Amino acid sequence: MCGIAGAIDLTGTREFPADRLLAMTAAIAHRGPDDEQIHIEPGVALGARRLSIIDLAGGRQPIPNEDRTIWVAFNGELFEYPELRRELLAGGHSLSTRCDTEAWVHLYEDLGEGMFEKARGQFAVSLWDRKSRTLILGRDRVGICPLYYAEVDGWLLWGSEVKAILASGMIAARPDVRGIDHLFTFFCAGTTRTFFEGIRSIPPGHYLRVRDGRVERRTYWDFDFPDAGQERRLADPAPLVEELESLLLQAVERRLRSDVPVVTYISGGLDSTVILGLCSRHRGEPIPAFTIGFDGAGPDERAHSEEAARVMGSPLTTVTMDRGSLGSTFPELILAAEGPVLDTSCAALLRLAQAVHRQGYKVVLTGEGADEALAGYVWYKSQKLRDGAYRAIGRSIPRAVRNLAAWTVAGRRMMIPPEQAIGGVRPAQQDMYEMISQSKPILYSASMWQRLGDHDPYSDLDIAAADRMRKWHPLNQSLYVGYKVMLAGLLMISKGDRIAMNASVESRYPYLDDDVIAFASGIAPEYKLRGLTEKWILRQVAARILPKAIANRPKTMFRASLAQTFLGPQRPPWVDQLLSPESLRATGLFDVESVLAQRKLQTTLPRITPARFIFDVALTCVASTQLWHHIYCGGGLCDLPAWEPPRLRSAAAGEVAAESV
């Protein structure tokens, strides 16, 4: 994994200043502490910071083809590179390295933009074709690796993180209130919108083609499911269990490919322990494991993790957090994530990645993605019960119950979107989206509403598969929304790439392997959610490789305390500063009196009331948004330091390859 940045002139062949490009790459130095290089020629500039994992000595980038007419800078991994390399050599290509970065220029020579059909793995790639003066910026299928872009002063800028674009000095950090509105609706900014005005994210499975000053966004892949009733279903599911086990073992084997040691995260639950077991099976020996323990700050799974590590024979490192340490870590988390973060457990994962780095490791496998593929979250069970109620008594009574719950929070100001607001269906997630949204009429300021105008977050989700969605089983409709919104917008950022790479650690995800996703998408819903047993087929795989007690362990949400981290007695001093009337008025996003009133109510309302739950989430979002605004949008709200871009510097010898064309 690395970090990339660059610029292309949309108006001609102006030369991008080397000092600006080096400032952009310096802003993401944590993504690639091992090397730095830039390539500049008239009209375009590519930069890379390298975290050396494959071909440690020979994989310096940007890398050209033989006649230096195609250049590539690449972040990520092509996990099938050994096989791909043999194909390229057999096809007559000359390869000067063993690094997967070099494959891109030759795939492009053979396939042009069709190269994405062949590229399998996790990646963000920038490729420059000098002959046709075409730039390609692409992102992997599920959105593991980020890639951002902005247009300013006739330039298109891009970077693996927003920091790289801001460090150019060409665009100021200003809040995008529509992105903030997404946070208070979907718990994240979504897959194309960011929290920064004018800065966008290339969505998963897409690429930008830039030619003759035109920027076109194109889709090369999307999730798909069979029509309802056409899913794979066998009288005896045993062959499907065996197939999933084989695919997971293959996915693990691909992600263990590395020239540096690989470790794993475990929680003691099903998903990560299966990965640890498959790693041990493939390697023939245990590999180190890392886990988190909570002291009064959330569900503590240390005993489960210790049991799993003991069974597998893996040495275990435990990072322990309490509410005080979660709160004190949060500014660093927001700096890394580049946006407000709802889930306080992400702060613990940031410390976990740092523990991995301190022990000298660069690569970690995780269990993320199993819940998305195989219906592991509680809302999929709720959907099953809800849809059963629809069939038994119709939609009117359940709708009235939901509206009553919303009314108890927001009263006459309650916000109720269309019944089927996402792609013409009602996925499982919409129930909770509607509930968290009831905080908005209470907490938003008049200025915030004015700036939002007629913005509709639901129509802003870029759900392109609406026609196909309506043909799928309801569970698969919800799984699709989970992949498109929460996975890419929250989990792969605040729990994935951004916090791992902040510690110069690459995280890899066997459950997000292309073949595993295709298999899970194609099987019948009852193999995912059987009755109210989530991930049923994965439990059958687990029974083949893990002790029964672990294979049948119920799911525990990895969730630390939310508002209590910021409202309880262990809260950091900057919380009161950020939520002071002066700071709230300075950002203009939230109503001062309402925030103060809801803070007080959180200490008096019974825990089981809808309002207590909703404002537990919403006030966490308020504090997190204020903190993000302070760090990135000019400071002045509390005593914490604000982010500043690296200073401009001249290129050192060997750092830049500038060419006249």
XYZ file of C-alpha atoms in Angstrom:
661
model
C 0.000 0.000 0.000
C 1.206 3.488 -0.789
C -0.047 7.004 -1.339
C -0.443 8.770 -4.671
C -1.060 12.362 -5.716
C -0.915 14.393 -8.880
C -2.295 17.040 -11.194
C -3.283 17.424 -14.845
C -3.779 20.662 -16.745
C -7.296 20.739 -18.200
C -6.476 23.778 -20.331
C -3.184 22.869 -22.010
C 0.356 21.875 -21.117
C 1.284 24.032 -18.170
C 3.951 22.490 -15.979
C 2.889 21.705 -12.436
C 5.410 23.058 -9.896
C 7.548 20.332 -8.327
C 7.418 22.000 -4.919
C 3.612 21.840 -4.915
C 3.608 18.173 -5.868
C 6.171 17.380 -3.183
C 3.991 19.175 -0.630
C 1.092 16.961 -1.723
C 3.101 13.768 -1.309
C 4.597 15.004 1.978
C 1.071 15.399 3.366
C 0.575 11.645 2.962
C 4.073 10.552 3.980
C 2.566 8.213 6.581
C 1.140 6.137 3.725
C 4.610 5.602 2.290
C 7.513 6.246 4.638
C 9.919 4.044 2.655
C 10.342 6.091 -0.545
C 9.185 9.156 -2.458
C 9.359 9.993 -6.156
C 7.559 12.254 -8.610
C 7.299 12.426 -12.390
C 6.598 15.750 -14.133
C 6.174 16.543 -17.809
C 4.270 19.285 -19.627
C 0.631 19.199 -18.563
C 0.781 16.393 -15.994
C 2.481 15.421 -12.731
C 2.394 12.127 -10.833
C 3.722 11.536 -7.321
C 4.003 8.532 -5.019
C 4.939 7.698 -1.450
C 5.865 4.038 -1.061
C 5.230 1.492 1.674
C 7.480 -1.324 0.459
C 5.749 -4.706 0.649
C 6.404 -6.411 -2.715
C 9.837 -6.252 -4.427
C 11.317 -4.123 -1.679
C 14.342 -3.059 -3.732
C 12.913 -2.762 -7.240
C 9.398 -1.390 -6.966
C 10.079 2.335 -7.042
C 7.317 4.364 -8.691
C 6.011 6.137 -10.757
C 6.937 3.376 -13.222
C 6.907 3.709 -17.069
C 6.631 1.192 -19.882
C 9.631 0.425 -22.094
C 9.417 3.548 -24.276
C 8.359 5.761 -21.340
C 5.086 6.814 -22.976
C 2.882 5.318 -20.246
C 3.429 6.134 -16.580
C 1.694 4.776 -13.505
C 1.555 5.587 -9.781
C -0.368 3.017 -7.785
C -1.660 2.486 -4.258
C -2.610 -1.020 -3.194
C -2.128 -4.614 -4.231
C -2.920 -6.797 -7.232
C -3.161 -10.048 -5.318
C -2.975 -12.248 -8.416
C 0.186 -10.553 -9.625
C 2.351 -13.735 -9.757
C -0.106 -15.303 -12.205
C -0.561 -12.009 -14.035
C 3.195 -11.557 -14.362
C 3.546 -14.962 -16.011
C 0.787 -14.034 -18.478
C 2.461 -10.732 -19.350
C 5.843 -12.366 -19.887
C 4.255 -15.072 -22.040
C 2.610 -12.292 -24.064
C 5.969 -10.779 -24.915
C 6.151 -7.966 -22.365
C 9.446 -7.033 -20.765
C 9.257 -6.544 -16.992
C 12.054 -4.797 -15.145
C 10.725 -5.390 -11.600
C 8.847 -7.980 -9.547
C 6.446 -5.295 -8.323
C 2.737 -5.390 -9.178
C 2.788 -1.658 -9.973
C 4.527 -2.394 -13.273
C 1.669 -4.651 -14.402
C -0.588 -1.644 -14.936
C 1.347 -0.115 -17.824
C 1.367 -3.436 -19.685
C -2.279 -4.200 -18.954
C -3.079 -0.800 -20.408
C -0.954 -1.514 -23.486
C -2.951 -4.710 -24.082
C -6.438 -3.728 -22.929
C -6.682 0.052 -22.658
C -9.442 1.012 -20.256
C -10.445 -2.655 -20.191
C -7.495 -3.198 -17.842
C -9.857 -2.859 -14.880
C -11.601 -6.090 -15.871
C -8.284 -7.875 -15.368
C -7.140 -6.034 -12.238
C -8.175 -7.874 -9.093
C -7.298 -6.652 -5.641
C -7.458 -3.394 -3.699
C -6.156 -0.333 -5.459
C -6.225 3.306 -6.448
C -4.306 3.939 -9.649
C -3.248 6.948 -11.710
C -2.072 6.205 -15.259
C -0.842 8.678 -17.876
C -0.868 7.864 -21.591
C 1.366 10.455 -23.224
C 0.535 9.540 -26.843
C -3.207 10.106 -26.489
C -2.744 12.600 -23.641
C -5.185 10.612 -21.515
C -5.204 10.307 -17.743
C -6.955 7.402 -16.009
C -7.797 7.542 -12.298
C -9.405 4.353 -11.001
C -10.484 2.696 -7.770
C -11.035 -0.943 -6.796
C -14.389 -2.679 -6.953
C -15.491 -2.369 -3.334
C -13.699 0.834 -2.337
C -10.905 -0.404 -0.087
C -8.386 2.156 -1.350
C -9.515 5.809 -1.460
C -8.961 8.308 -4.259
C -10.096 11.947 -4.153
C -10.138 14.702 -6.757
C -10.937 18.379 -7.202
C -10.979 20.874 -10.071
C -9.413 24.280 -9.462
C -7.869 26.961 -11.682
C -7.968 24.720 -14.749
C -6.239 21.840 -12.946
C -7.586 18.476 -11.859
C -5.872 17.503 -8.609
C -6.006 14.049 -7.055
C -4.710 12.239 -4.005
C -5.076 9.151 -1.840
C -6.191 11.452 0.947
C -7.850 14.847 1.055
C -4.729 16.167 2.814
C -2.777 15.787 -0.421
C -5.214 18.024 -2.307
C -5.318 20.623 0.469
C -1.512 20.610 0.642
C -1.360 21.869 -2.945
C -2.323 25.276 -1.563
C -4.762 25.662 -4.448
C -8.007 24.834 -2.626
C -9.157 25.865 0.847
C -10.764 23.536 3.371
C -14.437 24.462 3.598
C -17.225 22.278 5.007
C -19.678 20.651 2.629
C -22.919 20.834 4.593
C -24.422 18.148 2.363
C -21.691 15.760 3.447
C -22.431 16.643 7.072
C -26.121 16.011 6.392
C -25.166 12.546 5.141
C -23.467 11.893 8.482
C -26.713 12.671 10.305
C -28.621 10.409 7.912
C -26.379 7.511 6.862
C -23.611 7.726 9.531
C -21.046 8.648 6.842
C -20.602 10.968 3.873
C -21.351 8.344 1.222
C -19.163 7.071 -1.591
C -18.819 10.196 -3.767
C -19.382 13.086 -1.397
C -16.817 14.156 1.205
C -17.026 16.602 4.091
C -15.002 19.138 2.079
C -16.681 21.461 -0.399
C -15.368 20.926 -3.932
C -13.539 17.670 -3.160
C -15.097 14.421 -4.344
C -14.333 10.744 -3.980
C -14.147 8.421 -6.978
C -16.747 5.775 -6.121
C -15.859 2.081 -5.927
C -15.855 0.259 -9.255
C -15.366 3.517 -11.195
C -12.648 5.438 -12.947
C -12.179 8.921 -14.342
C -10.971 9.404 -17.905
C -9.455 12.820 -18.538
C -8.802 13.823 -22.140
C -8.876 17.133 -24.004
C -9.886 18.945 -20.845
C -12.974 16.748 -20.294
C -13.418 14.688 -17.135
C -15.703 11.665 -17.550
C -16.677 9.249 -14.797
C -17.199 5.660 -15.936
C -18.404 2.473 -14.254
C -16.484 -0.741 -14.828
C -18.073 -2.922 -12.083
C -20.923 -3.042 -9.605
C -22.335 -5.548 -7.120
C -25.007 -7.806 -8.539
C -27.446 -10.407 -7.239
C -29.725 -12.939 -8.947
C -33.390 -12.183 -9.400
C -35.463 -13.372 -6.444
C -35.979 -17.125 -6.772
C -33.000 -17.609 -9.087
C -30.336 -17.847 -6.348
C -28.173 -20.967 -5.926
C -30.030 -23.443 -3.744
C -29.248 -27.136 -3.168
C -31.184 -29.902 -1.430
C -27.990 -30.587 0.498
C -25.955 -27.393 1.082
C -22.767 -29.317 1.974
C -21.141 -28.644 -1.446
C -21.758 -24.917 -0.968
C -20.108 -25.024 2.448
C -17.078 -26.751 0.912
C -16.984 -24.208 -1.911
C -17.009 -21.262 0.492
C -14.248 -22.842 2.564
C -12.139 -23.304 -0.562
C -12.750 -19.727 -1.730
C -11.867 -18.290 1.673
C -8.681 -20.331 1.829
C -7.768 -19.054 -1.634
C -8.559 -15.465 -0.582
C -6.367 -15.816 2.491
C -3.525 -17.356 0.474
C -3.607 -14.407 -1.948
C -3.479 -11.918 0.909
C -0.590 -13.649 2.625
C 1.556 -12.929 -0.443
C 4.152 -10.474 0.749
C 7.878 -9.907 1.035
C 7.341 -8.793 4.641
C 5.656 -10.629 7.569
C 1.847 -10.633 7.824
C -0.256 -10.588 11.021
C -3.994 -10.633 11.811
C -6.573 -8.807 13.877
C -8.937 -10.934 15.960
C -11.917 -10.075 18.115
C -12.572 -13.586 19.338
C -15.712 -13.682 17.215
C -16.490 -15.772 14.176
C -15.231 -13.708 11.232
C -11.701 -12.875 12.326
C -11.090 -16.241 13.999
C -11.959 -18.068 10.769
C -9.342 -15.937 9.009
C -6.772 -16.724 11.709
C -7.542 -20.430 11.393
C -7.180 -20.377 7.604
C -3.897 -18.460 7.899
C -2.551 -21.114 10.237
C -3.733 -23.897 7.928
C -2.085 -22.333 4.883
C 1.179 -21.441 6.597
C 1.358 -24.613 8.634
C 2.161 -22.494 11.670
C 0.419 -19.791 13.705
C 0.871 -16.121 12.887
C 0.799 -13.241 15.385
C -2.583 -11.770 16.318
C -3.653 -8.386 17.714
C -6.837 -7.532 19.598
C -8.578 -4.782 21.589
C -9.924 -4.821 25.121
C -12.356 -2.263 26.580
C -12.273 -1.281 30.256
C -15.799 -0.039 30.859
C -15.976 1.493 27.380
C -17.921 -1.143 25.469
C -18.331 -4.911 25.044
C -15.063 -6.509 26.145
C -14.139 -9.579 24.091
C -10.653 -10.116 25.499
C -11.533 -13.516 26.937
C -12.829 -14.678 23.546
C -9.764 -13.337 21.755
C -7.417 -14.996 24.209
C -9.248 -18.302 23.804
C -9.076 -18.093 19.999
C -5.375 -17.204 20.018
C -4.649 -19.998 22.482
C -6.486 -22.580 20.344
C -4.571 -21.440 17.239
C -1.260 -21.131 19.066
C -0.895 -17.502 17.981
C 1.053 -14.981 20.054
C -1.453 -12.279 21.039
C -0.972 -8.550 21.598
C -3.816 -6.736 23.384
C -4.431 -2.982 23.301
C -6.705 -1.872 26.145
C -8.805 1.311 26.066
C -11.147 3.050 28.516
C -13.425 6.026 27.890
C -10.680 8.456 28.787
C -8.217 6.988 26.307
C -10.893 6.789 23.607
C -11.603 10.486 24.056
C -7.952 11.492 24.142
C -7.311 9.530 20.932
C -10.226 11.083 19.059
C -8.422 14.173 17.687
C -5.812 11.904 16.133
C -8.602 9.745 14.692
C -10.341 12.735 13.105
C -7.048 13.948 11.667
C -6.508 10.520 10.093
C -10.082 9.978 8.900
C -10.454 13.508 7.443
C -14.053 13.740 8.543
C -16.369 13.418 11.531
C -16.479 9.851 12.868
C -19.502 8.432 14.656
C -18.016 5.153 15.868
C -15.717 5.772 18.831
C -14.329 2.217 18.543
C -12.387 3.475 15.511
C -10.102 5.256 17.982
C -9.234 1.870 19.462
C -8.477 0.486 16.011
C -6.156 3.414 15.368
C -4.186 2.460 18.483
C -4.234 -1.180 17.380
C -2.651 -0.291 14.030
C 0.003 1.683 15.876
C 0.767 -1.386 17.986
C 1.215 -3.412 14.800
C 3.618 -0.779 13.455
C 5.610 -0.598 16.699
C 6.313 -4.321 16.454
C 7.743 -3.833 12.966
C 4.855 -5.215 10.882
C 3.385 -3.624 7.748
C 0.534 -5.952 6.712
C -2.505 -7.154 8.678
C -5.474 -9.335 7.668
C -8.890 -8.476 9.112
C -12.375 -9.982 9.224
C -14.158 -6.939 7.796
C -16.667 -7.695 5.038
C -18.260 -10.896 6.326
C -21.237 -9.053 7.803
C -21.850 -7.303 4.484
C -21.648 -10.523 2.463
C -23.573 -12.820 4.792
C -26.071 -10.623 6.679
C -24.262 -10.329 9.985
C -25.830 -7.146 11.331
C -28.851 -6.957 13.602
C -30.819 -4.793 11.168
C -31.055 -7.682 8.720
C -32.894 -9.656 11.408
C -35.089 -6.639 12.095
C -35.913 -6.436 8.401
C -36.988 -10.068 8.408
C -39.310 -9.452 11.345
C -40.563 -6.209 9.813
C -41.332 -7.803 6.452
C -43.077 -10.647 8.257
C -45.263 -8.075 9.972
C -46.013 -6.501 6.584
C -47.275 -9.823 5.290
C -49.346 -10.500 8.401
C -50.948 -7.112 9.086
C -49.988 -4.863 6.187
C -47.751 -1.798 6.165
C -50.047 0.726 7.861
C -49.556 -0.345 11.484
C -45.729 -0.768 11.298
C -45.528 2.614 9.548
C -47.643 4.195 12.281
C -45.382 2.712 14.974
C -42.286 4.134 13.250
C -43.919 7.538 12.904
C -44.917 7.502 16.566
C -41.310 6.773 17.585
C -40.146 9.642 15.351
C -42.791 11.953 16.867
C -41.574 11.211 20.410
C -38.181 12.588 19.352
C -38.954 15.473 17.003
C -42.652 16.157 17.537
C -44.316 18.036 14.700
C -40.911 18.663 13.129
C -40.338 14.964 12.488
C -38.802 14.137 9.106
C -40.295 11.184 7.240
C -38.871 10.365 3.795
C -40.765 8.340 1.179
C -41.577 4.786 2.264
C -39.175 3.394 -0.335
C -36.587 6.149 -0.502
C -33.563 4.165 -1.732
C -33.801 2.846 -5.259
C -37.547 2.346 -4.983
C -37.214 -0.254 -2.203
C -37.111 -0.156 1.589
C -33.847 -1.785 2.703
C -33.211 -2.783 6.297
C -31.086 0.299 6.921
C -33.824 2.808 6.138
C -35.500 2.199 9.493
C -32.417 3.396 11.393
C -31.676 6.140 8.844
C -35.113 7.598 9.539
C -34.614 7.476 13.291
C -31.217 9.191 13.421
C -32.600 11.828 11.026
C -35.060 12.935 13.690
C -32.176 14.669 15.438
C -31.724 17.068 12.535
C -34.764 19.335 13.077
C -33.714 19.599 16.729
C -29.962 20.149 16.357
C -29.448 21.928 13.020
C -29.207 25.701 13.055
C -31.317 27.940 10.844
C -28.146 28.745 8.903
C -27.515 25.036 8.319
C -31.009 24.564 6.881
C -30.566 27.586 4.661
C -27.257 26.276 3.318
C -28.765 22.829 2.684
C -31.599 24.286 0.634
C -33.501 21.536 -1.165
C -30.782 18.914 -0.633
C -32.224 15.375 -0.402
C -29.657 12.957 1.026
C -31.487 9.899 -0.297
C -31.381 11.029 -3.915
C -27.724 11.944 -3.403
C -26.627 8.355 -2.704
C -25.662 7.482 -6.306
C -27.507 4.156 -6.178
C -27.249 3.238 -9.843
C -28.815 -0.223 -9.713
C -32.407 0.792 -8.910
C -33.930 -1.151 -11.816
C -31.994 -4.283 -10.912
C -32.576 -3.871 -7.161
C -36.322 -4.203 -7.468
C -35.881 -7.730 -8.862
C -33.755 -8.956 -5.957
C -34.753 -10.638 -2.728
C -35.283 -7.994 0.021
C -32.255 -9.254 1.968
C -30.037 -8.811 -1.081
C -31.413 -5.306 -1.614
C -30.247 -4.454 1.891
C -26.871 -6.131 1.412
C -26.342 -4.013 -1.702
C -27.052 -0.798 0.205
C -24.693 -1.976 2.961
C -21.890 -2.508 0.472
C -22.483 0.799 -1.308
C -23.002 3.111 1.665
C -21.665 1.911 5.009
C -18.840 -0.335 3.790
C -17.251 2.157 1.405
C -18.286 5.328 3.233
C -17.545 4.364 6.837
C -15.915 0.979 7.414
C -13.264 1.232 4.704
C -12.347 4.741 5.864
C -12.791 5.167 9.608
C -12.167 1.504 10.432
C -10.044 0.588 7.432
C -7.609 2.310 5.128
C -7.277 5.681 6.795
C -6.506 4.597 10.336
C -4.302 1.672 9.289
C -2.302 3.750 6.810
C -1.999 6.498 9.400
C 0.319 4.009 11.139
C 1.957 2.889 7.858
C 0.110 -0.441 7.973
C -1.712 -2.083 5.063
C -4.953 -3.875 5.958
C -6.208 -6.708 3.747
C -9.707 -8.192 3.656
C -10.252 -11.832 2.586
C -14.054 -11.496 2.832
C -13.872 -8.713 0.226
C -12.192 -10.983 -2.305
C -13.952 -10.804 -5.690
C -14.672 -14.541 -5.774
C -15.966 -14.612 -2.201
C -18.306 -11.688 -2.920
C -19.580 -13.322 -6.119
C -20.244 -16.587 -4.277
C -22.039 -14.911 -1.367
C -24.120 -12.768 -3.704
C -25.290 -15.778 -5.678
C -26.416 -18.150 -2.919
C -29.939 -18.279 -1.512
C -30.792 -15.835 1.295
C -31.464 -18.636 3.784
C -27.796 -19.638 3.659
C -26.922 -16.156 4.890
C -29.723 -15.566 7.399
C -31.394 -18.851 8.458
C -34.224 -18.033 10.806
C -32.522 -15.417 12.957
C -29.076 -17.019 12.743
C -26.773 -14.682 10.878
C -23.932 -15.895 8.599
C -25.269 -19.454 8.743
C -23.040 -20.813 5.969
C -19.918 -19.238 7.468
C -20.738 -20.981 10.748
C -20.726 -24.278 8.863
C -17.267 -23.453 7.515
C -16.133 -22.459 10.997
C -17.310 -25.793 12.404
C -14.820 -27.499 10.093
C -11.792 -25.533 11.296
C -12.627 -24.138 14.765
C -13.826 -25.519 18.110
C -17.615 -25.691 18.400
C -17.808 -23.005 21.091
C -16.125 -20.467 18.793
C -17.965 -21.506 15.625
C -21.355 -21.033 17.321
C -20.509 -17.872 19.216
C -23.227 -15.189 18.795
C -22.215 -11.931 17.121
C -21.187 -9.029 19.327
C -21.153 -5.585 17.731
C -17.681 -4.046 18.023
C -18.880 -0.792 19.509
C -17.365 1.450 22.148
C -19.294 3.988 24.221
C -20.597 6.880 22.143
C -21.831 10.069 23.793
C -20.552 9.017 27.224
C -17.048 9.350 25.792
C -17.794 13.048 25.254
C -20.379 13.761 27.956
C -19.217 11.594 30.858
C -16.823 12.530 33.654
C -13.789 11.236 31.711
C -14.426 13.566 28.772
C -11.431 15.551 27.502
C -11.418 19.311 28.241
C -11.682 20.206 24.553
C -15.201 18.731 24.410
C -16.673 21.535 26.510
C -14.739 24.054 24.423
C -16.084 22.630 21.145
C -19.664 22.501 22.455
C -19.545 25.950 24.006
C -21.967 28.578 22.656
C -19.031 30.489 21.183
C -17.706 27.510 19.192
C -21.146 26.398 18.066
C -21.894 29.904 16.789
C -18.522 30.029 15.041
C -19.270 27.013 12.847
C -22.941 27.929 12.456
C -23.927 24.300 11.908
C -25.895 23.557 15.084
C -28.464 25.332 17.210
C -26.761 26.464 20.406
C -29.695 26.157 22.797
C -30.772 22.785 21.433
C -27.312 21.265 21.778
C -27.047 22.463 25.370
C -30.533 21.158 26.167
C -29.891 17.740 24.645
C -26.582 17.417 26.516
C -28.490 17.922 29.749
C -31.283 15.526 28.780
C -28.746 12.766 28.054
C -27.992 12.665 31.772
C -31.660 12.508 32.850
C -33.658 10.556 30.237
C -34.158 6.815 30.800
C -31.728 4.778 28.709
C -34.475 2.834 26.915
C -36.240 5.826 25.357
C -35.880 6.463 21.588
C -34.702 10.030 22.262
C -31.895 8.840 24.554
C -30.616 6.419 21.908
C -30.940 8.851 18.981
C -29.224 11.743 20.733
C -26.513 9.439 22.041
C -25.619 9.002 18.375
C -26.425 12.553 17.294
C -24.444 14.343 19.995
C -21.456 12.162 19.173
C -21.848 13.391 15.596
C -22.061 17.005 16.791
C -18.892 16.762 18.881
C -17.092 14.927 16.104
C -18.154 17.469 13.474
C -17.042 20.398 15.635
C -13.699 18.681 16.191
C -13.251 18.029 12.461
C -14.120 21.659 11.679
C -11.536 22.867 14.179
C -8.772 20.591 12.873
C -9.285 21.214 9.155
C -11.206 24.448 8.703
C -9.066 26.995 10.464
C -8.974 26.113 14.157
C -10.073 28.558 16.832
C -12.699 26.343 18.472
C -10.594 24.721 21.197
C -7.051 24.448 22.508
C -6.068 21.543 20.227
C -3.719 22.239 17.292
C -5.239 22.540 13.821
C -3.836 20.734 10.788
C -1.354 22.641 8.655
C -0.077 21.547 5.228
C 3.625 20.768 4.784
C 5.778 23.645 3.667
C 6.781 23.854 0.019
C 10.211 22.405 -0.638
C 12.519 21.880 -3.598
C 13.032 18.451 -5.106
C 16.119 16.538 -4.001
C 18.361 14.660 -6.401
C 16.746 11.422 -7.584
C 13.362 12.477 -6.256
C 11.932 13.860 -9.480
C 12.003 12.642 -13.048
C 11.074 15.615 -15.253
C 10.780 15.048 -18.991
C 10.457 17.351 -21.960
C 8.102 16.029 -24.598
